[in-house]
PDB file of C-alpha atoms in Angstrom:
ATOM      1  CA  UNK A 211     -59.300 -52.646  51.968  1.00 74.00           C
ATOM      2  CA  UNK A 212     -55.742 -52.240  53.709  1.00 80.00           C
ATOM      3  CA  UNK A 213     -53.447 -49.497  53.632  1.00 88.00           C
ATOM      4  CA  UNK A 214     -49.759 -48.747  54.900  1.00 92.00           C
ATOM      5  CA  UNK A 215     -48.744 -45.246  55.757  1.00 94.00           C
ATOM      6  CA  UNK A 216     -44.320 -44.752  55.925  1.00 95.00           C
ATOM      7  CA  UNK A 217     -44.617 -41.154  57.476  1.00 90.00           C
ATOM      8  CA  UNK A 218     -41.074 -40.305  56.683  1.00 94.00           C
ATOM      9  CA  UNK A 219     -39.908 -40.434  53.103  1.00 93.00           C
ATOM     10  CA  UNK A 220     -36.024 -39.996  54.255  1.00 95.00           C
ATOM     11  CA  UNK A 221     -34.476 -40.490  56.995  1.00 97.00           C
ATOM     12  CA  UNK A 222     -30.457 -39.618  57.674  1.00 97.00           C
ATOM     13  CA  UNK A 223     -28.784 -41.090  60.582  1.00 97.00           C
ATOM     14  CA  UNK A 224     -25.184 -41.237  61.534  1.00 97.00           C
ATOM     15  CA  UNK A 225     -23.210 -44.210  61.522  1.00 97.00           C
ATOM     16  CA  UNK A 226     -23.588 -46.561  64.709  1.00 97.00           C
ATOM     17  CA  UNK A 227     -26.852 -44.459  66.042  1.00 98.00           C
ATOM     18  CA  UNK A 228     -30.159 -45.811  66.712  1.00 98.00           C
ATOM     19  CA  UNK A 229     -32.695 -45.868  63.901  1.00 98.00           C
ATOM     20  CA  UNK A 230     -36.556 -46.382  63.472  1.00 98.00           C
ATOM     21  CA  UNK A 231     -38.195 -46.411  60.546  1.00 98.00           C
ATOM     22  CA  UNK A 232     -42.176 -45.393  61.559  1.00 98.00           C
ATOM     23  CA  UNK A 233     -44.906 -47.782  59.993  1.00 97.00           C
ATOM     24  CA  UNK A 234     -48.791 -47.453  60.080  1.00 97.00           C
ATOM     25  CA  UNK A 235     -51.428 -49.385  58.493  1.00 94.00           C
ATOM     26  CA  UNK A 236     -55.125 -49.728  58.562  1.00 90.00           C
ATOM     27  CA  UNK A 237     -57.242 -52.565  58.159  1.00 82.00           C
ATOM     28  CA  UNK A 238     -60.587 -54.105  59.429  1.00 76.00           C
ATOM     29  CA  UNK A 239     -59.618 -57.390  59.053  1.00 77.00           C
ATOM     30  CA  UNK A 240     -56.604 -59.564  60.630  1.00 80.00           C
ATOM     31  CA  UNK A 241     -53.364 -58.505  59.274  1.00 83.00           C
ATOM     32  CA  UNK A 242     -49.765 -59.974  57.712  1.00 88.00           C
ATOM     33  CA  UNK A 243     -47.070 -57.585  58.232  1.00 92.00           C
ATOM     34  CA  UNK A 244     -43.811 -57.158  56.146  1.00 94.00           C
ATOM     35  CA  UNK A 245     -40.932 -54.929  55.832  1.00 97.00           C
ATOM     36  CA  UNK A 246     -38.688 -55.407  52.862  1.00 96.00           C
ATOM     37  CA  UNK A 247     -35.356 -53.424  51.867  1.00 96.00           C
ATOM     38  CA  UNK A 248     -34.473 -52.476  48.564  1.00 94.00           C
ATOM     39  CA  UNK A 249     -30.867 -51.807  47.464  1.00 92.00           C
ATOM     40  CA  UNK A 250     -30.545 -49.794  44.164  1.00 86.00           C
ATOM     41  CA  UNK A 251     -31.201 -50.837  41.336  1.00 83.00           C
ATOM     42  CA  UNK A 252     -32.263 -54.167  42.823  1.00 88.00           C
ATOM     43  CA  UNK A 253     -35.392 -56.139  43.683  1.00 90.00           C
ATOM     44  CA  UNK A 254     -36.633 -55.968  47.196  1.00 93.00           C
ATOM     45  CA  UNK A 255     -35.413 -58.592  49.882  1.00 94.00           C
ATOM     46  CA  UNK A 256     -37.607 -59.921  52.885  1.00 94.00           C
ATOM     47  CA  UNK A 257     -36.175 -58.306  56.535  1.00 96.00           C
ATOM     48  CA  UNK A 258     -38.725 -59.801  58.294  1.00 95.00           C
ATOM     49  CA  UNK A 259     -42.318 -60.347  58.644  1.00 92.00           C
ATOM     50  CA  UNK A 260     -45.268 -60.712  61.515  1.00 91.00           C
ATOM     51  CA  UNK A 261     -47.731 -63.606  61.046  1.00 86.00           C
ATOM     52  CA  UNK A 262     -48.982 -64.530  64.377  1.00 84.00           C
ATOM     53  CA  UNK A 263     -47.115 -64.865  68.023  1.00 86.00           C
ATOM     54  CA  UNK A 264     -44.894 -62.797  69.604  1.00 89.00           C
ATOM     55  CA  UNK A 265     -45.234 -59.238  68.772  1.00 91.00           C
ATOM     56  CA  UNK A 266     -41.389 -58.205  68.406  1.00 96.00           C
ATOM     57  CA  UNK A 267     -40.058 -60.385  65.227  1.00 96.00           C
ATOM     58  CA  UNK A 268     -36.111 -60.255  64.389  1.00 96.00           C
ATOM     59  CA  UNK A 269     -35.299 -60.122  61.045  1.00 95.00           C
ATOM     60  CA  UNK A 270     -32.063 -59.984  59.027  1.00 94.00           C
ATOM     61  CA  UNK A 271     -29.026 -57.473  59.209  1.00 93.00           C
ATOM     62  CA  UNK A 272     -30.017 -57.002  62.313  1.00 96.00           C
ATOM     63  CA  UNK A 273     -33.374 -55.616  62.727  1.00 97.00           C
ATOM     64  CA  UNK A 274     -36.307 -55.863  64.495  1.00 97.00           C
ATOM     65  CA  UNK A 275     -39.984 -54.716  64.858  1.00 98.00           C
ATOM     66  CA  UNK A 276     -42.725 -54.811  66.939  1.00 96.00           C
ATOM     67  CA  UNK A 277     -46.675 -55.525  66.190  1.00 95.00           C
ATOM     68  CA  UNK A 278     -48.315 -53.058  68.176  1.00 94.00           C
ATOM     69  CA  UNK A 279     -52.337 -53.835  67.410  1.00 91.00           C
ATOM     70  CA  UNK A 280     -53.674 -51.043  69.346  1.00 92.00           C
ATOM     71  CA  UNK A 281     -51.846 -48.593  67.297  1.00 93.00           C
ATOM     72  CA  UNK A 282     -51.753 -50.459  64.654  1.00 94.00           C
ATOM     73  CA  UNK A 283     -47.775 -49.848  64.122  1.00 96.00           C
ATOM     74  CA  UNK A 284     -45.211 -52.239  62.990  1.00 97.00           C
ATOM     75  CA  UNK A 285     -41.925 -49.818  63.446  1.00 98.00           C
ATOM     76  CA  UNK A 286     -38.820 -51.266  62.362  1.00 98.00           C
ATOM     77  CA  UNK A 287     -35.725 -50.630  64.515  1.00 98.00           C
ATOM     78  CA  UNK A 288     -31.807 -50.939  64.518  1.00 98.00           C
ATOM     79  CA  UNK A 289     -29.876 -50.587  67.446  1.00 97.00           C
ATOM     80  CA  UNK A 290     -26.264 -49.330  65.763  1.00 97.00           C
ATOM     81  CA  UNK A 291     -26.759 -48.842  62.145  1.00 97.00           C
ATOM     82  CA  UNK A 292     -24.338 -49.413  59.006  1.00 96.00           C
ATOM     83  CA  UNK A 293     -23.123 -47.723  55.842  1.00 96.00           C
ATOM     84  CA  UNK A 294     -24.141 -50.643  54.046  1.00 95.00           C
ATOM     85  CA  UNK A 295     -27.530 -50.384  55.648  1.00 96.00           C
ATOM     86  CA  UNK A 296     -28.389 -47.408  52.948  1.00 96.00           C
ATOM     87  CA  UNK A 297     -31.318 -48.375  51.461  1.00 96.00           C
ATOM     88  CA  UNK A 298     -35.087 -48.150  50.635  1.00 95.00           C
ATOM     89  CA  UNK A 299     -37.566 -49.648  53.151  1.00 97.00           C
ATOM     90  CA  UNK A 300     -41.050 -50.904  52.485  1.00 96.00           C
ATOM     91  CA  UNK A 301     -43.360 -51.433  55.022  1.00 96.00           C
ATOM     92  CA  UNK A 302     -46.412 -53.792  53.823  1.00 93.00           C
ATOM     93  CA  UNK A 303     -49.311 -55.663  54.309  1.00 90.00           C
ATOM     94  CA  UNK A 304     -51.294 -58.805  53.318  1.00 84.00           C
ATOM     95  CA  UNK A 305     -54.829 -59.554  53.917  1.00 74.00           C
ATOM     96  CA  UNK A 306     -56.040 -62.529  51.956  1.00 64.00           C
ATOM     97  CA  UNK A 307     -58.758 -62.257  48.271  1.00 60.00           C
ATOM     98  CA  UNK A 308     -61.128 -63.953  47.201  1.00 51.00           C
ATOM     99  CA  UNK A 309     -59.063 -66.251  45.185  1.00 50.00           C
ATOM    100  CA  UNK A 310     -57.293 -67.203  48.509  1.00 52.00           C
ATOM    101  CA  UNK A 311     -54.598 -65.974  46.844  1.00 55.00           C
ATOM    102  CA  UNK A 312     -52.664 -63.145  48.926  1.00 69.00           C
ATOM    103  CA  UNK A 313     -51.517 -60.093  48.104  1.00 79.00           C
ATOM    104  CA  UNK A 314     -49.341 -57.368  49.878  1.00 86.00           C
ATOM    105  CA  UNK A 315     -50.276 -53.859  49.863  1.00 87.00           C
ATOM    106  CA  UNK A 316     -46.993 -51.718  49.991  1.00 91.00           C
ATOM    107  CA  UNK A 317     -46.034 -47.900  51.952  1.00 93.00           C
ATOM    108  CA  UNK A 318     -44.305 -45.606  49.513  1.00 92.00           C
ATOM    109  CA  UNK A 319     -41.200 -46.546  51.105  1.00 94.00           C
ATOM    110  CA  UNK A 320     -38.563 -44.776  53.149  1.00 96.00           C
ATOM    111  CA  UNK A 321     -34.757 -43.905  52.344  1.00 95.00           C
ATOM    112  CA  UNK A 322     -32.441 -44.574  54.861  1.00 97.00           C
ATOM    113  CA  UNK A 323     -29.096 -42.548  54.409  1.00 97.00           C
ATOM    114  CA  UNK A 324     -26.214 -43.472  56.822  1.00 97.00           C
ATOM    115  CA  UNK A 325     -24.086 -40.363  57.524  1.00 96.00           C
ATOM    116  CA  UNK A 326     -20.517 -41.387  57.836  1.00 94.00           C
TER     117      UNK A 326
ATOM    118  CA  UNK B 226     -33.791 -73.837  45.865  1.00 85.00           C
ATOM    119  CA  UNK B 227     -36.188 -71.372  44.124  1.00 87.00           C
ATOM    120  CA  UNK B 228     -34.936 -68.920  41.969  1.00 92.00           C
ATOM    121  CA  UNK B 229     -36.722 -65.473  39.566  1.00 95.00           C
ATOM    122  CA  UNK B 230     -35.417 -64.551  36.863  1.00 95.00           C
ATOM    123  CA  UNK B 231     -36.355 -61.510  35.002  1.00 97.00           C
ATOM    124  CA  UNK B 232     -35.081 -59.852  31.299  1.00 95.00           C
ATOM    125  CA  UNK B 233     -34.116 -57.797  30.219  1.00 96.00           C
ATOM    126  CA  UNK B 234     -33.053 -56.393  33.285  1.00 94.00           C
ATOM    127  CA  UNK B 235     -32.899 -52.723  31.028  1.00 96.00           C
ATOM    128  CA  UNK B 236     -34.897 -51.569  27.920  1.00 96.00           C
ATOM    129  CA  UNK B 237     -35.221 -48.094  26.579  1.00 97.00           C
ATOM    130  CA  UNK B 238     -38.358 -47.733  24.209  1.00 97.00           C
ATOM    131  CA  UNK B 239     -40.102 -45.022  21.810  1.00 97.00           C
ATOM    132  CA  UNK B 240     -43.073 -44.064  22.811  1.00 97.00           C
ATOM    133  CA  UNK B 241     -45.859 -46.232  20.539  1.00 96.00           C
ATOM    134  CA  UNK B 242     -43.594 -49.074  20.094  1.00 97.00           C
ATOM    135  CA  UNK B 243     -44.605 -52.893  21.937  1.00 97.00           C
ATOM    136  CA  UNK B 244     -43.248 -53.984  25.278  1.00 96.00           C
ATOM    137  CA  UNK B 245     -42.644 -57.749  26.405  1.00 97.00           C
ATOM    138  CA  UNK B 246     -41.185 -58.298  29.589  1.00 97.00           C
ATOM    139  CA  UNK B 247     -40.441 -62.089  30.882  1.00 97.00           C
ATOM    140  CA  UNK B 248     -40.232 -63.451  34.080  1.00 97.00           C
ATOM    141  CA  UNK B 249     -39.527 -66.971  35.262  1.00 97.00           C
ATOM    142  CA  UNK B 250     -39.686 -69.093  37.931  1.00 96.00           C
ATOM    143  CA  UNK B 251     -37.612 -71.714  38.959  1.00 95.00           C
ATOM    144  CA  UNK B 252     -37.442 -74.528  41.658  1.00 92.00           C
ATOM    145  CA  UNK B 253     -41.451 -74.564  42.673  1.00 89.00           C
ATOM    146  CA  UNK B 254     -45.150 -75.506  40.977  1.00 88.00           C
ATOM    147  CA  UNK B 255     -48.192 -73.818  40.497  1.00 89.00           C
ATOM    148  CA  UNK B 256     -46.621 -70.295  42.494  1.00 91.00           C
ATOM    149  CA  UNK B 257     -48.810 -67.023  42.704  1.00 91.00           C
ATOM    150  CA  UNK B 258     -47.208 -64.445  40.348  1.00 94.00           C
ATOM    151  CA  UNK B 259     -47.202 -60.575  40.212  1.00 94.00           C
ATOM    152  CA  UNK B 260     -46.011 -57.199  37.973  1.00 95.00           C
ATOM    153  CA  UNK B 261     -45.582 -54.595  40.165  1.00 94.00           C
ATOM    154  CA  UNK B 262     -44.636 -50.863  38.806  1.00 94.00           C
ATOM    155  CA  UNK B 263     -42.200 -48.821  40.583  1.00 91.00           C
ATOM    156  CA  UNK B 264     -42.115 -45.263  39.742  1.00 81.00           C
ATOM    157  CA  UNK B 265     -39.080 -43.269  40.487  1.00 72.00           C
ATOM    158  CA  UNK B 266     -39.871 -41.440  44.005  1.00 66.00           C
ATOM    159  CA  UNK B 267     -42.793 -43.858  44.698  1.00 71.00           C
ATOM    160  CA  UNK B 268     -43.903 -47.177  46.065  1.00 82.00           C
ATOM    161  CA  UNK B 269     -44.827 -50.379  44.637  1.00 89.00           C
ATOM    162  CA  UNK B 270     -47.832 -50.554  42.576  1.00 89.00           C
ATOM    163  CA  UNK B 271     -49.957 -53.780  42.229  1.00 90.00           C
ATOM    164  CA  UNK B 272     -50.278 -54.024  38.230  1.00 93.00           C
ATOM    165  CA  UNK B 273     -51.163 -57.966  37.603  1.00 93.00           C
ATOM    166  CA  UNK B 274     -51.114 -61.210  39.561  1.00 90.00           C
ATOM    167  CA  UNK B 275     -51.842 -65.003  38.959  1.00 91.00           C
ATOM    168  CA  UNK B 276     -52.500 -67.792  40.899  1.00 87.00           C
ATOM    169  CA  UNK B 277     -52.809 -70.244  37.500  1.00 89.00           C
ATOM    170  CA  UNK B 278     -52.162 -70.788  34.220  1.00 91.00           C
ATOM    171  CA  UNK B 279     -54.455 -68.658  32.032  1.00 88.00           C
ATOM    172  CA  UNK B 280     -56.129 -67.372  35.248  1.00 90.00           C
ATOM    173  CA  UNK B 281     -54.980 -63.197  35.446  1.00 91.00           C
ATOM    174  CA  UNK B 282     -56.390 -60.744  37.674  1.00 88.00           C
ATOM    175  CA  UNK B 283     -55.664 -56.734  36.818  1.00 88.00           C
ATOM    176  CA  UNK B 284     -55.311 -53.978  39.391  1.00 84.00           C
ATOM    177  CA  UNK B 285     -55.215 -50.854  37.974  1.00 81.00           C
ATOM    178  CA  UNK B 286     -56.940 -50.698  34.029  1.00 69.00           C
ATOM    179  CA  UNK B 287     -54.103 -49.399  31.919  1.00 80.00           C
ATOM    180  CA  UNK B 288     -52.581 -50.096  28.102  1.00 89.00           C
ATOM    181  CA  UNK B 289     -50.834 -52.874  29.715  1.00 94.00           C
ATOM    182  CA  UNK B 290     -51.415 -56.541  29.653  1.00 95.00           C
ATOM    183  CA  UNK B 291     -50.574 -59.702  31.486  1.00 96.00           C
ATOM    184  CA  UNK B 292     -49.784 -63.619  30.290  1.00 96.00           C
ATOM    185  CA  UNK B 293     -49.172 -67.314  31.929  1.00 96.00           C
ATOM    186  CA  UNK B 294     -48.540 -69.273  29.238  1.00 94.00           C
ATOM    187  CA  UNK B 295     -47.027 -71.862  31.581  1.00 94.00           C
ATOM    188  CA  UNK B 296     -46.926 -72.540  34.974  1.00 94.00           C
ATOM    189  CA  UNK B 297     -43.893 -70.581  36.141  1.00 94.00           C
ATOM    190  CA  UNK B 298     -43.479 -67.931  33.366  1.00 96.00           C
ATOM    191  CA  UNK B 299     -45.500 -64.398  33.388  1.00 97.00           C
ATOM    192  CA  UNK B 300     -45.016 -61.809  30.528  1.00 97.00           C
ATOM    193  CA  UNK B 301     -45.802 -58.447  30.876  1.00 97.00           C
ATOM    194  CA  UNK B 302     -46.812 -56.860  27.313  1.00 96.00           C
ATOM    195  CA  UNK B 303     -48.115 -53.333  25.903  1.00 96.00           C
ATOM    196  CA  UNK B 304     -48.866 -52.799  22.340  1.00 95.00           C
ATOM    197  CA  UNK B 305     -48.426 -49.185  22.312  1.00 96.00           C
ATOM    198  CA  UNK B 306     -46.282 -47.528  25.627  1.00 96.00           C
ATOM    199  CA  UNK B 307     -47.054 -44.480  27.010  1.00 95.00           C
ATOM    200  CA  UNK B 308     -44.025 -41.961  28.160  1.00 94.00           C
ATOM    201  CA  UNK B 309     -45.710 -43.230  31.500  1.00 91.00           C
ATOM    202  CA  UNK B 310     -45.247 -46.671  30.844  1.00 93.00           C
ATOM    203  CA  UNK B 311     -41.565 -45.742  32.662  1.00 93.00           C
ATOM    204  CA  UNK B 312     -40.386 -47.022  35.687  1.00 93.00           C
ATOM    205  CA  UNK B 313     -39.289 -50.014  37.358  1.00 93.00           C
ATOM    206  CA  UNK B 314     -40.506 -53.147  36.746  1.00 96.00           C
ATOM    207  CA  UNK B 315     -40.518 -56.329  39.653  1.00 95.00           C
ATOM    208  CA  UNK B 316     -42.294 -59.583  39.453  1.00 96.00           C
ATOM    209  CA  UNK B 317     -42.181 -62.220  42.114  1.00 95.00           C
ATOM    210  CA  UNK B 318     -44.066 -64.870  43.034  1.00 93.00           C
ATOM    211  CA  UNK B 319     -45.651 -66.375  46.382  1.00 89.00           C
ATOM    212  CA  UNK B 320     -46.796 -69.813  47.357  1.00 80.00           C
ATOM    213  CA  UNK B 321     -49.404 -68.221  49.889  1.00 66.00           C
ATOM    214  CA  UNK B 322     -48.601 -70.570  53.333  1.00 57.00           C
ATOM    215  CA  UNK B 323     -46.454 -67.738  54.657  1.00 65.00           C
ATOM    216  CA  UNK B 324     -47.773 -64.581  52.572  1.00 73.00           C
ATOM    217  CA  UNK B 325     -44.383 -63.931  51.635  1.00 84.00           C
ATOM    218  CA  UNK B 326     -43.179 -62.436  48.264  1.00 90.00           C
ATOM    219  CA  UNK B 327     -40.423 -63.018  46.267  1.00 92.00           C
ATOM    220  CA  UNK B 328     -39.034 -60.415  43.955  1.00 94.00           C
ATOM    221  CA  UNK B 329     -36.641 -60.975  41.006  1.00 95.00           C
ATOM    222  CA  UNK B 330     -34.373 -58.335  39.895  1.00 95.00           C
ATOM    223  CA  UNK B 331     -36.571 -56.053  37.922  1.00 94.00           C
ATOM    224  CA  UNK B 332     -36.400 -54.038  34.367  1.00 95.00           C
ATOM    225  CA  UNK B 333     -35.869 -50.444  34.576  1.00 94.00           C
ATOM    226  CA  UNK B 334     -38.139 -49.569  31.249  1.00 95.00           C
ATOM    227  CA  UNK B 335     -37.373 -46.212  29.436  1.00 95.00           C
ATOM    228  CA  UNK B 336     -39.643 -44.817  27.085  1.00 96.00           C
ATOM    229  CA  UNK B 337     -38.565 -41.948  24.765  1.00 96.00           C
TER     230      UNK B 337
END
């Protein structure tokens, strides 16, 4: 079975800084990997996602991650971060059943708070 | 273009009383559906998911229950919730080429 470990549950950072949010998983089997923001009160949106290829995938708003297989990381990153970028931020991953049916095993999520 | 629709998007229950929740799908055939339960502070749990009509596979053994009457609707149902039956409810559905889910809106459920 797979699991996804978000070592930091919040995360400030002021306005127009750097940010990474840290994402570890473990798996014996080939992996999907998925990060997915959450506004409140809202569902969760796709940022971006790793399926095969190149190891650094850009997403949406901005972002970015890289697959790093030896570590097994998949840390998402923003170069100059946004007010509107407050938010919660799943990491996840997929491995396929039995049913070939696939299903996504989700971190507990970290909150990003932009500091004006 | 596909589309998930959830209701009610809020619902504040007694404790005992019966839950339905409905989601739909719209704009695609024969999707993979899922409930997921969001707890406040936590991460998405796996409840239910579906890759047919009829066909249901449970997660976690609870007092709730999972439908698929038809091809693109799911219900979520309890006949007696638990104070922690609350929390935040998502569906969303996958066609399984890309692995990628798709969440509706979600229903915060209360129970009192």
């Amino acid at each position: 079975a797979q699991s996804v470990t978000q070592l930091d549950s919040q995360v400030p950072v002021f306005e127009e800084a750097p940010v990474e949010l840290r994402c570890n998983y473990s798996s014996s089997v080939s992996v999907y990997l998925f990060w997915y923001v959450q506004y409140p009160n809202q569902g969760l949106q796709l940022l971006l996602k790793y399926l095969s290829g190149s190891t650094l995938v850009k997403g949406i708003n901005g972002f970015e991650a890289e697959f790093n297989k030896s570590q097994t990381s998949f840390h998402l990153r923003k170069p100059s971060v946004h007010i509107s970028d407050t938010a919660e931020y799943f990491c996840a991953v997929s491995t396929p059943s039995n049913f070939g049916n696939e299903k996504l095993t989700f971190g507990t999520g970290t909150r990003l708070t932009i500091i004006p | 273009s596909q589309t998930i629709h959830q209701w009610p998007a809020t619902l504040v229950q007694p404790v005992g009383s019966p839950l339905s929740l409905e989601c739909t799908v719209e704009g695609t055939s024969n999707p993979n559906l899922y409930w997921y339960r969001q707890a406040a502070g936590r991460g998405l749990q796996l409840l239910f998911y579906s890759v047919g009509i009829g066909q249901i596979s449970s997660e976690v053994p609870q007092n709730l229950s999972a439908s698929r009457p038809q091809d693109r609707q799911f219900i979520l149902s309890s006949k007696k919730l638990l104070l922690s039956d609350s929390g935040f409810y998502l569906c969303a559905w996958g066609e399984g080429a890309d692995y990628e889910q798709y969440f509706g809106p979600g229903t915060r459920l209360t129970v009192t």
